[in-house]
PDB file of C-alpha atoms and ligand atoms in Angstrom:
ATOM      1  CA  MET A   1      17.805   3.482  46.301  1.00 51.00           C
ATOM      2  CA  GLN A   2      17.300   2.618  42.800  1.00 54.00           C
ATOM      3  CA  TYR A   3      14.168   2.694  41.322  1.00 58.00           C
ATOM      4  CA  ARG A   4      14.452   1.002  37.714  1.00 62.00           C
ATOM      5  CA  LYS A   5      12.384   2.180  35.024  1.00 74.00           C
ATOM      6  CA  MET A   6       9.289  -0.097  34.492  1.00 84.00           C
ATOM      7  CA  PRO A   7       9.403  -1.552  30.800  1.00 87.00           C
ATOM      8  CA  ALA A   8       6.743  -1.156  28.237  1.00 95.00           C
ATOM      9  CA  LYS A   9       3.774  -2.884  27.756  1.00 97.00           C
ATOM     10  CA  ILE A  10       2.304  -4.639  25.151  1.00 98.00           C
ATOM     11  CA  ASN A  11      -1.294  -6.206  26.200  1.00 98.00           C
ATOM     12  CA  THR A  12      -4.171  -5.449  23.920  1.00 98.00           C
ATOM     13  CA  SER A  13      -8.246  -6.763  23.113  1.00 98.00           C
ATOM     14  CA  ILE A  14      -9.951  -8.268  20.932  1.00 98.00           C
ATOM     15  CA  GLY A  15     -13.321  -8.775  21.045  1.00 97.00           C
ATOM     16  CA  GLY A  16     -12.974  -8.337  25.271  1.00 97.00           C
ATOM     17  CA  ILE A  17     -10.998 -11.606  25.092  1.00 98.00           C
ATOM     18  CA  LYS A  18      -7.448 -10.365  26.732  1.00 98.00           C
ATOM     19  CA  LEU A  19      -4.433 -10.511  24.981  1.00 98.00           C
ATOM     20  CA  ASN A  20      -1.106 -10.647  26.897  1.00 98.00           C
ATOM     21  CA  SER A  21       0.689  -9.177  23.494  1.00 98.00           C
ATOM     22  CA  CYS A  22       0.065  -7.668  20.643  1.00 98.00           C
ATOM     23  CA  ILE A  23       1.508  -9.839  18.613  1.00 98.00           C
ATOM     24  CA  PHE A  24       0.529 -13.231  17.684  1.00 98.00           C
ATOM     25  CA  VAL A  25       0.218 -15.946  14.171  1.00 98.00           C
ATOM     26  CA  ALA A  26      -1.703 -15.423  11.617  1.00 98.00           C
ATOM     27  CA  SER A  27      -3.911 -17.720  10.044  1.00 98.00           C
ATOM     28  CA  GLY A  28      -2.044 -19.955   7.159  1.00 98.00           C
ATOM     29  CA  ALA A  29       1.278 -20.374   8.926  1.00 97.00           C
ATOM     30  CA  LYS A  30       2.283 -23.812   9.928  1.00 97.00           C
ATOM     31  CA  ASP A  31      -1.383 -24.648  11.791  1.00 98.00           C
ATOM     32  CA  GLU A  32      -2.776 -27.292  10.135  1.00 98.00           C
ATOM     33  CA  THR A  33      -1.809 -30.138  12.629  1.00 98.00           C
ATOM     34  CA  LEU A  34      -1.995 -30.705  15.730  1.00 98.00           C
ATOM     35  CA  PRO A  35       1.767 -30.648  15.781  1.00 98.00           C
ATOM     36  CA  GLY A  36       2.179 -27.291  13.846  1.00 98.00           C
ATOM     37  CA  LEU A  37      -1.065 -26.100  16.625  1.00 98.00           C
ATOM     38  CA  ALA A  38       1.632 -26.997  19.687  1.00 98.00           C
ATOM     39  CA  THR A  39       4.830 -25.217  18.016  1.00 98.00           C
ATOM     40  CA  ILE A  40       2.741 -21.893  18.157  1.00 98.00           C
ATOM     41  CA  ALA A  41       0.938 -22.619  21.641  1.00 98.00           C
ATOM     42  CA  GLN A  42       4.270 -23.488  23.145  1.00 98.00           C
ATOM     43  CA  SER A  43       6.186 -20.124  21.757  1.00 98.00           C
ATOM     44  CA  SER A  44       5.167 -15.861  22.715  1.00 98.00           C
ATOM     45  CA  SER A  45       2.713 -16.167  20.059  1.00 98.00           C
ATOM     46  CA  ALA A  46      -0.378 -13.859  22.364  1.00 98.00           C
ATOM     47  CA  ALA A  47      -2.713 -16.195  20.424  1.00 98.00           C
ATOM     48  CA  VAL A  48      -3.071 -20.320  18.334  1.00 98.00           C
ATOM     49  CA  THR A  49      -4.540 -19.208  15.329  1.00 98.00           C
ATOM     50  CA  MET A  50      -5.370 -22.932  13.924  1.00 98.00           C
ATOM     51  CA  LYS A  51      -5.568 -23.262   9.598  1.00 98.00           C
ATOM     52  CA  SER A  52      -8.702 -21.673   8.013  1.00 98.00           C
ATOM     53  CA  CYS A  53     -11.334 -24.984   7.824  1.00 98.00           C
ATOM     54  CA  THR A  54     -14.173 -26.197   5.202  1.00 98.00           C
ATOM     55  CA  LEU A  55     -16.297 -27.940   6.345  1.00 98.00           C
ATOM     56  CA  GLU A  56     -14.577 -31.369   4.351  1.00 98.00           C
ATOM     57  CA  PRO A  57     -11.204 -31.922   5.164  1.00 98.00           C
ATOM     58  CA  ARG A  58      -9.385 -30.199   1.471  1.00 98.00           C
ATOM     59  CA  LEU A  59      -5.742 -31.571  -0.006  1.00 98.00           C
ATOM     60  CA  GLY A  60      -4.687 -27.939  -1.645  1.00 98.00           C
ATOM     61  CA  ASN A  61      -4.017 -27.142  -4.764  1.00 98.00           C
ATOM     62  CA  PRO A  62      -0.631 -29.130  -5.824  1.00 98.00           C
ATOM     63  CA  GLU A  63       2.726 -28.619  -5.808  1.00 98.00           C
ATOM     64  CA  PRO A  64       5.311 -26.454  -5.838  1.00 98.00           C
ATOM     65  CA  ARG A  65       1.971 -24.267  -3.886  1.00 98.00           C
ATOM     66  CA  TYR A  66       4.237 -22.398  -1.071  1.00 98.00           C
ATOM     67  CA  VAL A  67       7.892 -20.402  -2.201  1.00 98.00           C
ATOM     68  CA  ASP A  68      10.238 -17.889  -0.875  1.00 98.00           C
ATOM     69  CA  LEU A  69      11.055 -14.709  -2.072  1.00 98.00           C
ATOM     70  CA  PRO A  70      13.807 -12.771  -2.068  1.00 98.00           C
ATOM     71  CA  ASN A  71      13.540  -9.902   0.694  1.00 97.00           C
ATOM     72  CA  ASN A  72      11.697 -11.916   3.583  1.00 98.00           C
ATOM     73  CA  SER A  73       8.518 -12.192   1.254  1.00 98.00           C
ATOM     74  CA  SER A  74       6.443 -15.642   0.206  1.00 98.00           C
ATOM     75  CA  ILE A  75       3.951 -16.738  -2.734  1.00 98.00           C
ATOM     76  CA  ASN A  76       1.509 -18.955  -2.065  1.00 98.00           C
ATOM     77  CA  SER A  77      -1.027 -20.378  -3.612  1.00 98.00           C
ATOM     78  CA  MET A  78      -2.490 -23.276  -1.173  1.00 98.00           C
ATOM     79  CA  GLY A  79      -5.720 -23.771  -1.615  1.00 98.00           C
ATOM     80  CA  LEU A  80      -6.547 -23.845   2.068  1.00 98.00           C
ATOM     81  CA  PRO A  81      -5.136 -28.463   2.866  1.00 98.00           C
ATOM     82  CA  ASN A  82      -6.965 -28.349   6.092  1.00 98.00           C
ATOM     83  CA  LEU A  83      -8.208 -31.090   7.822  1.00 98.00           C
ATOM     84  CA  GLY A  84     -12.027 -30.308   7.624  1.00 98.00           C
ATOM     85  CA  TYR A  85     -13.351 -27.789  10.567  1.00 98.00           C
ATOM     86  CA  LYS A  86     -14.473 -30.507  12.980  1.00 98.00           C
ATOM     87  CA  GLU A  87     -11.071 -31.921  13.955  1.00 98.00           C
ATOM     88  CA  TYR A  88     -10.501 -27.631  15.119  1.00 98.00           C
ATOM     89  CA  ILE A  89     -13.263 -27.902  17.245  1.00 98.00           C
ATOM     90  CA  LYS A  90     -11.244 -30.596  19.627  1.00 98.00           C
ATOM     91  CA  TYR A  91      -7.964 -29.287  18.960  1.00 98.00           C
ATOM     92  CA  ALA A  92      -9.247 -25.998  20.096  1.00 98.00           C
ATOM     93  CA  LYS A  93     -10.134 -28.442  23.317  1.00 98.00           C
ATOM     94  CA  ILE A  94      -6.957 -29.395  23.780  1.00 98.00           C
ATOM     95  CA  LEU A  95      -4.353 -26.810  22.774  1.00 98.00           C
ATOM     96  CA  LYS A  96      -6.606 -24.655  25.741  1.00 98.00           C
ATOM     97  CA  ASP A  97      -7.002 -27.866  28.470  1.00 98.00           C
ATOM     98  CA  LYS A  98      -3.341 -28.233  28.179  1.00 98.00           C
ATOM     99  CA  TYR A  99      -1.337 -24.219  26.722  1.00 98.00           C
ATOM    100  CA  LYS A 100      -3.991 -22.327  28.700  1.00 98.00           C
ATOM    101  CA  LYS A 101      -3.697 -19.985  25.255  1.00 97.00           C
ATOM    102  CA  ILE A 102      -5.881 -17.869  23.318  1.00 98.00           C
ATOM    103  CA  VAL A 103      -7.656 -19.765  20.872  1.00 98.00           C
ATOM    104  CA  ILE A 104      -8.668 -18.780  17.070  1.00 99.00           C
ATOM    105  CA  ALA A 105     -10.418 -20.811  15.182  1.00 98.00           C
ATOM    106  CA  SER A 106     -10.648 -19.613  10.854  1.00 98.00           C
ATOM    107  CA  ILE A 107     -13.550 -20.548   8.891  1.00 98.00           C
ATOM    108  CA  SER A 108     -13.600 -20.628   5.347  1.00 98.00           C
ATOM    109  CA  GLY A 109     -16.882 -22.064   3.699  1.00 98.00           C
ATOM    110  CA  MET A 110     -16.504 -23.005  -0.018  1.00 96.00           C
ATOM    111  CA  THR A 111     -20.891 -21.509   0.485  1.00 97.00           C
ATOM    112  CA  LEU A 112     -22.925 -19.970   2.488  1.00 97.00           C
ATOM    113  CA  GLU A 113     -24.620 -22.741   3.883  1.00 98.00           C
ATOM    114  CA  ASP A 114     -21.063 -24.088   5.068  1.00 98.00           C
ATOM    115  CA  ASN A 115     -20.232 -21.263   6.749  1.00 98.00           C
ATOM    116  CA  ILE A 116     -23.449 -21.629   8.775  1.00 98.00           C
ATOM    117  CA  ILE A 117     -23.031 -25.190   9.521  1.00 98.00           C
ATOM    118  CA  MET A 118     -19.409 -24.294  10.770  1.00 98.00           C
ATOM    119  CA  PHE A 119     -20.134 -21.809  12.217  1.00 98.00           C
ATOM    120  CA  LYS A 120     -22.919 -23.157  14.756  1.00 98.00           C
ATOM    121  CA  ALA A 121     -20.614 -25.837  15.573  1.00 98.00           C
ATOM    122  CA  PHE A 122     -17.933 -23.759  16.445  1.00 98.00           C
ATOM    123  CA  ASN A 123     -20.279 -21.860  19.363  1.00 98.00           C
ATOM    124  CA  ASN A 124     -20.331 -24.746  21.293  1.00 96.00           C
ATOM    125  CA  SER A 125     -16.907 -24.561  20.884  1.00 98.00           C
ATOM    126  CA  ALA A 126     -13.590 -23.660  23.233  1.00 98.00           C
ATOM    127  CA  VAL A 127     -12.164 -21.572  20.728  1.00 98.00           C
ATOM    128  CA  ASP A 128     -11.768 -18.301  22.468  1.00 98.00           C
ATOM    129  CA  ILE A 129     -12.457 -15.653  18.856  1.00 98.00           C
ATOM    130  CA  ILE A 130     -13.864 -17.004  15.204  1.00 98.00           C
ATOM    131  CA  GLU A 131     -11.825 -14.784  12.247  1.00 98.00           C
ATOM    132  CA  PHE A 132     -13.983 -15.699   8.818  1.00 98.00           C
ATOM    133  CA  ASN A 133     -11.976 -15.792   5.595  1.00 98.00           C
ATOM    134  CA  PRO A 134     -14.616 -15.520   3.398  1.00 96.00           C
ATOM    135  CA  GLY A 135     -11.942 -15.448   0.696  1.00 86.00           C
ATOM    136  CA  SER A 136      -8.799 -17.007   0.088  1.00 94.00           C
ATOM    137  CA  PRO A 137      -7.374 -15.632  -3.798  1.00 96.00           C
ATOM    138  CA  ASN A 138      -6.392 -19.249  -4.367  1.00 96.00           C
ATOM    139  CA  THR A 139      -9.271 -21.436  -4.410  1.00 94.00           C
ATOM    140  CA  ILE A 140      -9.506 -22.447  -7.989  1.00 93.00           C
ATOM    141  CA  GLY A 141     -12.886 -21.185  -9.531  1.00 91.00           C
ATOM    142  CA  LYS A 142     -13.741 -18.998  -6.853  1.00 92.00           C
ATOM    143  CA  PRO A 143     -13.105 -15.666  -7.181  1.00 94.00           C
ATOM    144  CA  ILE A 144     -11.861 -13.848  -4.494  1.00 96.00           C
ATOM    145  CA  VAL A 145     -15.022 -12.519  -1.982  1.00 97.00           C
ATOM    146  CA  GLY A 146     -13.953  -9.633  -0.336  1.00 98.00           C
ATOM    147  CA  TYR A 147     -13.978  -8.640  -3.781  1.00 98.00           C
ATOM    148  CA  ASP A 148     -18.109  -8.871  -4.861  1.00 98.00           C
ATOM    149  CA  PHE A 149     -19.601  -6.580  -1.940  1.00 98.00           C
ATOM    150  CA  ALA A 150     -23.045  -7.355  -2.117  1.00 98.00           C
ATOM    151  CA  GLU A 151     -21.655 -11.122  -1.403  1.00 98.00           C
ATOM    152  CA  MET A 152     -19.720  -9.686   1.512  1.00 98.00           C
ATOM    153  CA  ASP A 153     -22.947  -8.380   2.707  1.00 98.00           C
ATOM    154  CA  ARG A 154     -24.823 -11.877   2.170  1.00 98.00           C
ATOM    155  CA  LEU A 155     -22.090 -13.593   4.159  1.00 98.00           C
ATOM    156  CA  LEU A 156     -21.656 -11.250   7.263  1.00 98.00           C
ATOM    157  CA  LYS A 157     -25.519 -10.535   7.321  1.00 98.00           C
ATOM    158  CA  ALA A 158     -25.421 -14.897   7.758  1.00 98.00           C
ATOM    159  CA  VAL A 159     -23.128 -14.969  10.140  1.00 98.00           C
ATOM    160  CA  THR A 160     -23.671 -12.299  13.098  1.00 98.00           C
ATOM    161  CA  LYS A 161     -27.470 -14.937  13.308  1.00 98.00           C
ATOM    162  CA  ILE A 162     -25.430 -17.121  14.086  1.00 98.00           C
ATOM    163  CA  CYS A 163     -22.179 -16.143  16.058  1.00 98.00           C
ATOM    164  CA  ARG A 164     -21.774 -16.144  19.724  1.00 98.00           C
ATOM    165  CA  LYS A 165     -18.635 -15.604  20.070  1.00 98.00           C
ATOM    166  CA  PRO A 166     -16.754 -12.558  19.503  1.00 98.00           C
ATOM    167  CA  TRP A 167     -15.916 -12.479  15.804  1.00 98.00           C
ATOM    168  CA  GLY A 168     -14.574 -10.790  12.754  1.00 98.00           C
ATOM    169  CA  VAL A 169     -13.401 -10.979   8.904  1.00 98.00           C
ATOM    170  CA  LYS A 170      -9.766 -10.968   7.200  1.00 98.00           C
ATOM    171  CA  LEU A 171     -10.285  -8.422   4.458  1.00 98.00           C
ATOM    172  CA  PRO A 172      -8.207  -8.621   1.172  1.00 98.00           C
ATOM    173  CA  PRO A 173      -6.620  -5.935   0.435  1.00 98.00           C
ATOM    174  CA  TYR A 174      -8.378  -2.415  -0.828  1.00 98.00           C
ATOM    175  CA  PHE A 175      -6.642  -0.584  -3.554  1.00 98.00           C
ATOM    176  CA  ASP A 176      -9.375   2.326  -3.907  1.00 98.00           C
ATOM    177  CA  PHE A 177     -10.763   4.735  -1.418  1.00 98.00           C
ATOM    178  CA  VAL A 178     -13.982   3.941  -3.012  1.00 98.00           C
ATOM    179  CA  HIS A 179     -14.183   0.579  -1.605  1.00 98.00           C
ATOM    180  CA  PHE A 180     -12.748   1.132   1.256  1.00 98.00           C
ATOM    181  CA  GLU A 181     -15.486   3.362   2.120  1.00 98.00           C
ATOM    182  CA  THR A 182     -17.565   0.875   0.674  1.00 98.00           C
ATOM    183  CA  MET A 183     -16.637  -2.679   2.918  1.00 98.00           C
ATOM    184  CA  ALA A 184     -16.209  -0.023   5.682  1.00 98.00           C
ATOM    185  CA  LYS A 185     -20.701   0.644   5.345  1.00 98.00           C
ATOM    186  CA  ILE A 186     -20.830  -2.879   5.297  1.00 98.00           C
ATOM    187  CA  LEU A 187     -18.742  -3.404   8.059  1.00 98.00           C
ATOM    188  CA  LYS A 188     -21.016  -1.276  10.489  1.00 98.00           C
ATOM    189  CA  LYS A 189     -23.915  -3.037  10.105  1.00 98.00           C
ATOM    190  CA  TYR A 190     -22.824  -5.525  11.827  1.00 98.00           C
ATOM    191  CA  PRO A 191     -21.243  -6.107  15.149  1.00 98.00           C
ATOM    192  CA  LEU A 192     -18.172  -7.925  14.654  1.00 98.00           C
ATOM    193  CA  GLN A 193     -15.722  -6.292  16.950  1.00 98.00           C
ATOM    194  CA  PHE A 194     -12.655  -6.922  14.768  1.00 98.00           C
ATOM    195  CA  ILE A 195     -11.452  -6.424  10.776  1.00 99.00           C
ATOM    196  CA  THR A 196      -8.268  -8.806   9.989  1.00 98.00           C
ATOM    197  CA  THR A 197      -6.274  -7.049   7.343  1.00 98.00           C
ATOM    198  CA  ILE A 198      -4.591  -7.375   4.822  1.00 98.00           C
ATOM    199  CA  ASN A 199      -4.886 -11.447   3.552  1.00 98.00           C
ATOM    200  CA  SER A 200      -2.224 -11.859   1.088  1.00 98.00           C
ATOM    201  CA  ILE A 201      -1.770  -9.627  -2.466  1.00 98.00           C
ATOM    202  CA  GLY A 202      -4.307 -12.637  -4.799  1.00 98.00           C
ATOM    203  CA  ASN A 203      -2.875 -13.509  -7.663  1.00 98.00           C
ATOM    204  CA  ALA A 204       0.538 -11.993  -8.485  1.00 98.00           C
ATOM    205  CA  LEU A 205       3.196 -14.033 -10.530  1.00 98.00           C
ATOM    206  CA  VAL A 206       6.733 -15.547  -9.460  1.00 98.00           C
ATOM    207  CA  ILE A 207       9.384 -16.280 -12.658  1.00 98.00           C
ATOM    208  CA  ASP A 208      12.272 -18.138 -12.578  1.00 98.00           C
ATOM    209  CA  PRO A 209      14.074 -16.302 -15.634  1.00 98.00           C
ATOM    210  CA  LYS A 210      16.376 -19.468 -15.755  1.00 98.00           C
ATOM    211  CA  LYS A 211      14.164 -21.748 -15.899  1.00 98.00           C
ATOM    212  CA  GLU A 212      11.404 -19.549 -17.952  1.00 98.00           C
ATOM    213  CA  GLN A 213       9.313 -20.251 -15.809  1.00 98.00           C
ATOM    214  CA  THR A 214       6.578 -20.174 -13.213  1.00 99.00           C
ATOM    215  CA  VAL A 215       7.573 -21.058  -9.796  1.00 98.00           C
ATOM    216  CA  ILE A 216       4.081 -22.453  -8.319  1.00 98.00           C
ATOM    217  CA  LYS A 217       2.245 -24.630 -10.215  1.00 98.00           C
ATOM    218  CA  PRO A 218      -1.078 -24.208  -9.659  1.00 98.00           C
ATOM    219  CA  LYS A 219      -3.730 -21.737 -11.387  1.00 98.00           C
ATOM    220  CA  GLY A 220      -0.983 -21.324 -14.007  1.00 98.00           C
ATOM    221  CA  GLY A 221       1.619 -19.521 -11.418  1.00 98.00           C
ATOM    222  CA  PHE A 222      -1.043 -16.825  -9.825  1.00 98.00           C
ATOM    223  CA  GLY A 223      -1.641 -17.008  -6.048  1.00 98.00           C
ATOM    224  CA  GLY A 224      -0.961 -14.374  -3.390  1.00 98.00           C
ATOM    225  CA  LEU A 225       1.944 -12.231  -2.432  1.00 98.00           C
ATOM    226  CA  GLY A 226       2.863 -12.238   1.401  1.00 98.00           C
ATOM    227  CA  GLY A 227       5.565 -11.277   3.064  1.00 98.00           C
ATOM    228  CA  ALA A 228       7.832  -7.266   3.126  1.00 98.00           C
ATOM    229  CA  TYR A 229       6.659  -6.800   0.031  1.00 98.00           C
ATOM    230  CA  THR A 230       3.037  -6.163   1.149  1.00 98.00           C
ATOM    231  CA  LYS A 231       3.773  -4.664   3.866  1.00 99.00           C
ATOM    232  CA  TYR A 232       3.098  -0.745   2.426  1.00 98.00           C
ATOM    233  CA  THR A 233      -0.160  -2.231   0.840  1.00 99.00           C
ATOM    234  CA  ALA A 234      -0.701  -3.702   4.422  1.00 99.00           C
ATOM    235  CA  LEU A 235      -0.702  -0.647   6.046  1.00 99.00           C
ATOM    236  CA  ALA A 236      -2.625   1.808   3.655  1.00 99.00           C
ATOM    237  CA  ASN A 237      -5.302  -0.976   4.617  1.00 98.00           C
ATOM    238  CA  VAL A 238      -4.928  -0.735   8.336  1.00 99.00           C
ATOM    239  CA  ARG A 239      -4.661   3.245   8.882  1.00 99.00           C
ATOM    240  CA  LYS A 240      -7.986   3.895   5.636  1.00 99.00           C
ATOM    241  CA  PHE A 241      -9.907   1.054   7.954  1.00 98.00           C
ATOM    242  CA  TYR A 242      -8.802   2.779  11.180  1.00 98.00           C
ATOM    243  CA  GLU A 243     -10.031   5.942  10.219  1.00 98.00           C
ATOM    244  CA  LEU A 244     -13.631   4.298   8.664  1.00 98.00           C
ATOM    245  CA  LEU A 245     -14.098   2.757  11.596  1.00 98.00           C
ATOM    246  CA  GLY A 246     -12.319   4.342  14.630  1.00 96.00           C
ATOM    247  CA  ASP A 247     -12.467   1.950  17.685  1.00 93.00           C
ATOM    248  CA  LYS A 248     -16.007   0.531  16.821  1.00 92.00           C
ATOM    249  CA  ILE A 249     -14.625  -2.290  15.530  1.00 98.00           C
ATOM    250  CA  LYS A 250     -11.102  -2.613  16.361  1.00 98.00           C
ATOM    251  CA  THR A 251      -8.178  -3.622  13.180  1.00 98.00           C
ATOM    252  CA  ILE A 252      -6.162  -6.513  13.447  1.00 99.00           C
ATOM    253  CA  GLY A 253      -2.609  -5.098  10.672  1.00 99.00           C
ATOM    254  CA  VAL A 254      -1.285  -7.967   8.762  1.00 98.00           C
ATOM    255  CA  GLY A 255       1.016  -8.219   5.631  1.00 98.00           C
ATOM    256  CA  GLY A 256       5.174  -8.211   6.189  1.00 98.00           C
ATOM    257  CA  VAL A 257       6.181  -7.515  10.096  1.00 98.00           C
ATOM    258  CA  THR A 258       9.128  -9.022  10.205  1.00 98.00           C
ATOM    259  CA  THR A 259      10.691  -6.378  12.964  1.00 98.00           C
ATOM    260  CA  GLY A 260       9.665  -4.836  16.393  1.00 98.00           C
ATOM    261  CA  VAL A 261       9.443  -1.671  13.729  1.00 99.00           C
ATOM    262  CA  ASP A 262       7.761  -2.760  11.484  1.00 99.00           C
ATOM    263  CA  ALA A 263       5.098  -3.659  14.911  1.00 99.00           C
ATOM    264  CA  PHE A 264       4.980  -0.097  15.951  1.00 99.00           C
ATOM    265  CA  GLU A 265       3.928   0.904  12.169  1.00 99.00           C
ATOM    266  CA  PHE A 266       0.780  -0.858  12.647  1.00 99.00           C
ATOM    267  CA  ILE A 267       0.376   0.204  15.486  1.00 99.00           C
ATOM    268  CA  LEU A 268       0.858   3.632  15.003  1.00 99.00           C
ATOM    269  CA  ALA A 269      -1.335   3.483  12.068  1.00 99.00           C
ATOM    270  CA  GLY A 270      -4.283   1.921  13.944  1.00 98.00           C
ATOM    271  CA  ALA A 271      -3.911  -1.790  14.642  1.00 99.00           C
ATOM    272  CA  SER A 272      -4.998  -3.186  18.005  1.00 98.00           C
ATOM    273  CA  ALA A 273      -2.544  -6.100  17.332  1.00 99.00           C
ATOM    274  CA  VAL A 274      -0.148  -7.773  14.958  1.00 99.00           C
ATOM    275  CA  GLN A 275      -0.153 -10.859  13.276  1.00 99.00           C
ATOM    276  CA  ILE A 276       2.829 -12.220  11.411  1.00 98.00           C
ATOM    277  CA  ALA A 277       2.739 -15.891   8.853  1.00 98.00           C
ATOM    278  CA  THR A 278       5.826 -15.178   6.104  1.00 98.00           C
ATOM    279  CA  THR A 279       8.824 -14.763   9.197  1.00 98.00           C
ATOM    280  CA  TYR A 280       7.076 -17.195  11.363  1.00 98.00           C
ATOM    281  CA  LEU A 281       7.492 -19.655   8.241  1.00 98.00           C
ATOM    282  CA  ARG A 282      10.837 -18.280   8.024  1.00 98.00           C
ATOM    283  CA  GLU A 283      12.178 -18.030  11.172  1.00 98.00           C
ATOM    284  CA  GLY A 284      10.031 -20.029  13.293  1.00 98.00           C
ATOM    285  CA  PRO A 285       8.896 -19.764  16.796  1.00 98.00           C
ATOM    286  CA  GLU A 286      11.889 -17.239  18.396  1.00 98.00           C
ATOM    287  CA  CYS A 287      10.387 -14.673  15.835  1.00 98.00           C
ATOM    288  CA  PHE A 288       7.831 -13.993  18.578  1.00 98.00           C
ATOM    289  CA  SER A 289       9.535 -13.367  21.166  1.00 98.00           C
ATOM    290  CA  ARG A 290      12.140 -11.158  19.441  1.00 98.00           C
ATOM    291  CA  ILE A 291       9.449  -9.262  17.192  1.00 98.00           C
ATOM    292  CA  GLN A 292       8.127  -8.399  21.090  1.00 98.00           C
ATOM    293  CA  ARG A 293      11.272  -7.882  22.854  1.00 98.00           C
ATOM    294  CA  GLU A 294      11.972  -5.018  19.438  1.00 98.00           C
ATOM    295  CA  LEU A 295       8.649  -3.947  19.892  1.00 98.00           C
ATOM    296  CA  ILE A 296       8.834  -3.409  23.450  1.00 98.00           C
ATOM    297  CA  ALA A 297      12.979  -2.126  23.342  1.00 98.00           C
ATOM    298  CA  TYR A 298      11.209   0.698  19.846  1.00 98.00           C
ATOM    299  CA  MET A 299       8.644   1.803  22.817  1.00 98.00           C
ATOM    300  CA  ASN A 300      11.349   2.091  25.555  1.00 97.00           C
ATOM    301  CA  LYS A 301      13.476   4.229  23.294  1.00 97.00           C
ATOM    302  CA  LYS A 302      10.406   6.784  22.920  1.00 98.00           C
ATOM    303  CA  GLY A 303       8.895   6.647  26.044  1.00 97.00           C
ATOM    304  CA  TYR A 304       5.756   4.804  25.539  1.00 98.00           C
ATOM    305  CA  LYS A 305       4.897   2.177  28.521  1.00 98.00           C
ATOM    306  CA  SER A 306       1.749   0.815  26.806  1.00 98.00           C
ATOM    307  CA  ILE A 307       0.241   0.466  22.645  1.00 98.00           C
ATOM    308  CA  GLU A 308      -2.656   2.469  23.573  1.00 98.00           C
ATOM    309  CA  GLU A 309      -0.410   5.572  23.925  1.00 98.00           C
ATOM    310  CA  PHE A 310       0.877   6.158  20.547  1.00 98.00           C
ATOM    311  CA  ARG A 311      -1.755   4.072  18.058  1.00 98.00           C
ATOM    312  CA  GLY A 312      -3.600   5.438  15.635  1.00 98.00           C
ATOM    313  CA  LYS A 313      -1.350   8.210  15.815  1.00 98.00           C
ATOM    314  CA  LEU A 314       0.128   8.702  12.916  1.00 98.00           C
ATOM    315  CA  LYS A 315       0.885  12.220  12.245  1.00 98.00           C
ATOM    316  CA  THR A 316       0.203  13.475   8.755  1.00 98.00           C
ATOM    317  CA  LEU A 317       2.389  15.881   6.809  1.00 98.00           C
TER     318      LEU A 317
HETATM  319  N1  OXC B 401      -4.628 -16.625   1.613  1.00 66.64           N
HETATM  320  C1  OXC B 401      -6.146 -17.251   2.443  1.00 66.64           C
HETATM  321  O1  OXC B 401      -6.589 -16.978   2.662  1.00 66.64           O
HETATM  322  N2  OXC B 401      -6.167 -18.513   2.317  1.00 66.64           N
HETATM  323  C2  OXC B 401      -4.378 -19.203   2.081  1.00 66.64           C
HETATM  324  N3  OXC B 401      -3.459 -18.551   1.519  1.00 66.64           N
HETATM  325  C3  OXC B 401      -3.503 -17.233   1.588  1.00 66.64           C
HETATM  326  O2  OXC B 401      -3.282 -16.449   0.856  1.00 66.64           O
HETATM  327  C4  OXC B 401      -4.182 -20.774   0.862  1.00 66.64           C
HETATM  328  O3  OXC B 401      -4.969 -21.519   1.730  1.00 66.64           O
HETATM  329  O4  OXC B 401      -4.547 -20.882  -0.569  1.00 66.64           O
END
């Protein structure tokens, strides 16, 4: 009898919640409405991450506010369009009952008080995990909160007191080792289970030279850079935080994952899971099974049976 080699497994866990694959959708990718969320729930995305929500519904910024760029990249200034947190509490129950998927809420209150109200409400919801997104780069009139360390400390302290679900925080990209260290010190004070890194690279500017104008309307054309152009910054953030936090706080990598080999690189840098945004928006729900297949094929080729066999084991010269 011939024994077939077992294919590599790509399961993981975040905040004690088991995920059958380490690849899933990032918040903000066609996940504002119930039909959009149902499409993700029916795909191979290991979890359904919902759009960052606010206390009240928001229409978001004026259009055009999302533009595809060459090289599987994007610029956006959506401005947190969402239906308000109460809708996402309802949707979480529907998604769980109907599709039996892991559901992740993303909370992005405009003030500390808003965040407190929403965290309290989500405690009694069907969501499995909460990702706190304190700072979109695209809220007009609001700086990127992740760069205000004192404010981050204040927010995480408040969430710690309230949140009864597994939770983590989504961070903007950092570029200086001093900033990584400062943020890591703050994170270690609180019982969060994961970080998601990186949010889009804030306040990029894309210009159409023929028209001699910006490609998106809000904020004079400045917006968050996403997709492949961000991959190396995202890898650096995953690596640095993995070095500083170890496995006490797990790292979810996001930024420019287009292929299974990209996902492999993020895991090698230390990520316990990988989120997909721009690639999903470009390619649709098939991208999750494709990236998972490619990651498994690459692991098989290398002889790895699980992501734990190589996670974080990046070699340096
Ligand atoms: N990051 C966010 O956190 N939010 C969205 N865009 C982004 O790049 C948004 O809604 O603008």
